[in-house]
XYZ file of C-alpha atoms in Angstrom:
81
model
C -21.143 22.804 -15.831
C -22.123 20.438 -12.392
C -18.602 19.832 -10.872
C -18.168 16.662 -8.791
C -17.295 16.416 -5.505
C -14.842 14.276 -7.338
C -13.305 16.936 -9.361
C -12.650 18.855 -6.292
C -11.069 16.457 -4.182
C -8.672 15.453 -7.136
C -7.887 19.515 -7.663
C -6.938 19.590 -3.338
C -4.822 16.658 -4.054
C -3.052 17.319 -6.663
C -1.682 21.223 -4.655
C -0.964 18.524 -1.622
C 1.273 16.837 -4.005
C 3.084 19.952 -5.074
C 3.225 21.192 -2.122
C 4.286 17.526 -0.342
C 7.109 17.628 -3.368
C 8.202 21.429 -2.153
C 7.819 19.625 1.116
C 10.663 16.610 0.599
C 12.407 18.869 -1.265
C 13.599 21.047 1.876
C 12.951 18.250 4.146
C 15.788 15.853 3.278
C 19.088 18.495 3.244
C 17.650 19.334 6.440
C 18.235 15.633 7.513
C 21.566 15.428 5.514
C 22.795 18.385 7.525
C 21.772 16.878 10.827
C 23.357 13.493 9.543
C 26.568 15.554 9.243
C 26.354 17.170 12.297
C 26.107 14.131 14.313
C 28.842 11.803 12.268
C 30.848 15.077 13.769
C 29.636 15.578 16.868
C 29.649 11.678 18.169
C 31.300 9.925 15.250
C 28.424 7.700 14.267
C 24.744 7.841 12.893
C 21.748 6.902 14.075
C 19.966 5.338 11.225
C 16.922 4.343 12.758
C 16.077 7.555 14.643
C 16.355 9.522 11.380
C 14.187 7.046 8.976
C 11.455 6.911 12.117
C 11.720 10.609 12.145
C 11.600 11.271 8.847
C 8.685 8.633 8.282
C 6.659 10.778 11.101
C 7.173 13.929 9.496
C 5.724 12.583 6.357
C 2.844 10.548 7.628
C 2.086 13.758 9.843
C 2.158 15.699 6.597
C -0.112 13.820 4.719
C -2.779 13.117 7.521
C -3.023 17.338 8.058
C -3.147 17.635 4.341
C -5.646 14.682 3.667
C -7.991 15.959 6.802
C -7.322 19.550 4.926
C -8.038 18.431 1.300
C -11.585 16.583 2.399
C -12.757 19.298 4.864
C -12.277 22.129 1.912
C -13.256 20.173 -0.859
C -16.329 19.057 1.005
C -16.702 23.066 1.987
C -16.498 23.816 -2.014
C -19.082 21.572 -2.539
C -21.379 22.476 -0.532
C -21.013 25.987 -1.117
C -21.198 26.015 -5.341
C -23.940 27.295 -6.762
């Protein structure tokens, strides 16, 4: 069976999506708890700090893991046999 470099990009992807889901999924209490924290500590919340944050943890997630996915897939394909 010939397996497309295709095929294995899609396989990569689709761990990067469970892992970007495992990902979110500890990512935002960790932002709810510092949301908390600081509507204690000052009284107020800083709404744009947290949705530029949060936006540059994800786009920093998904460039590592894109870069990541096409460097090993491309690896895998060259090395089948």
């Amino acid at each position: 069976m010939i397996v497309t470099f295709r095929e294995i990009l899609w396989q990569q992807v689709q761990q990067t999506l469970d892992l970007l889901k495992l990902y979110l999924g500890l990512l935002i209490p960790i932002f709810g708890l510092k949301c908390v924290m600081d509507l204690i500590a000052t009284g107020q919340l800083f709404w744009w700090d947290y949705g530029r944050l949060l936006g540059e943890c994800i786009g920093g997630f998904i460039g590592l893991f894109l870069l990541i996915d096409v460097i090993g897939a491309a690896w895998r394909y060259y090395r089948r046999t």
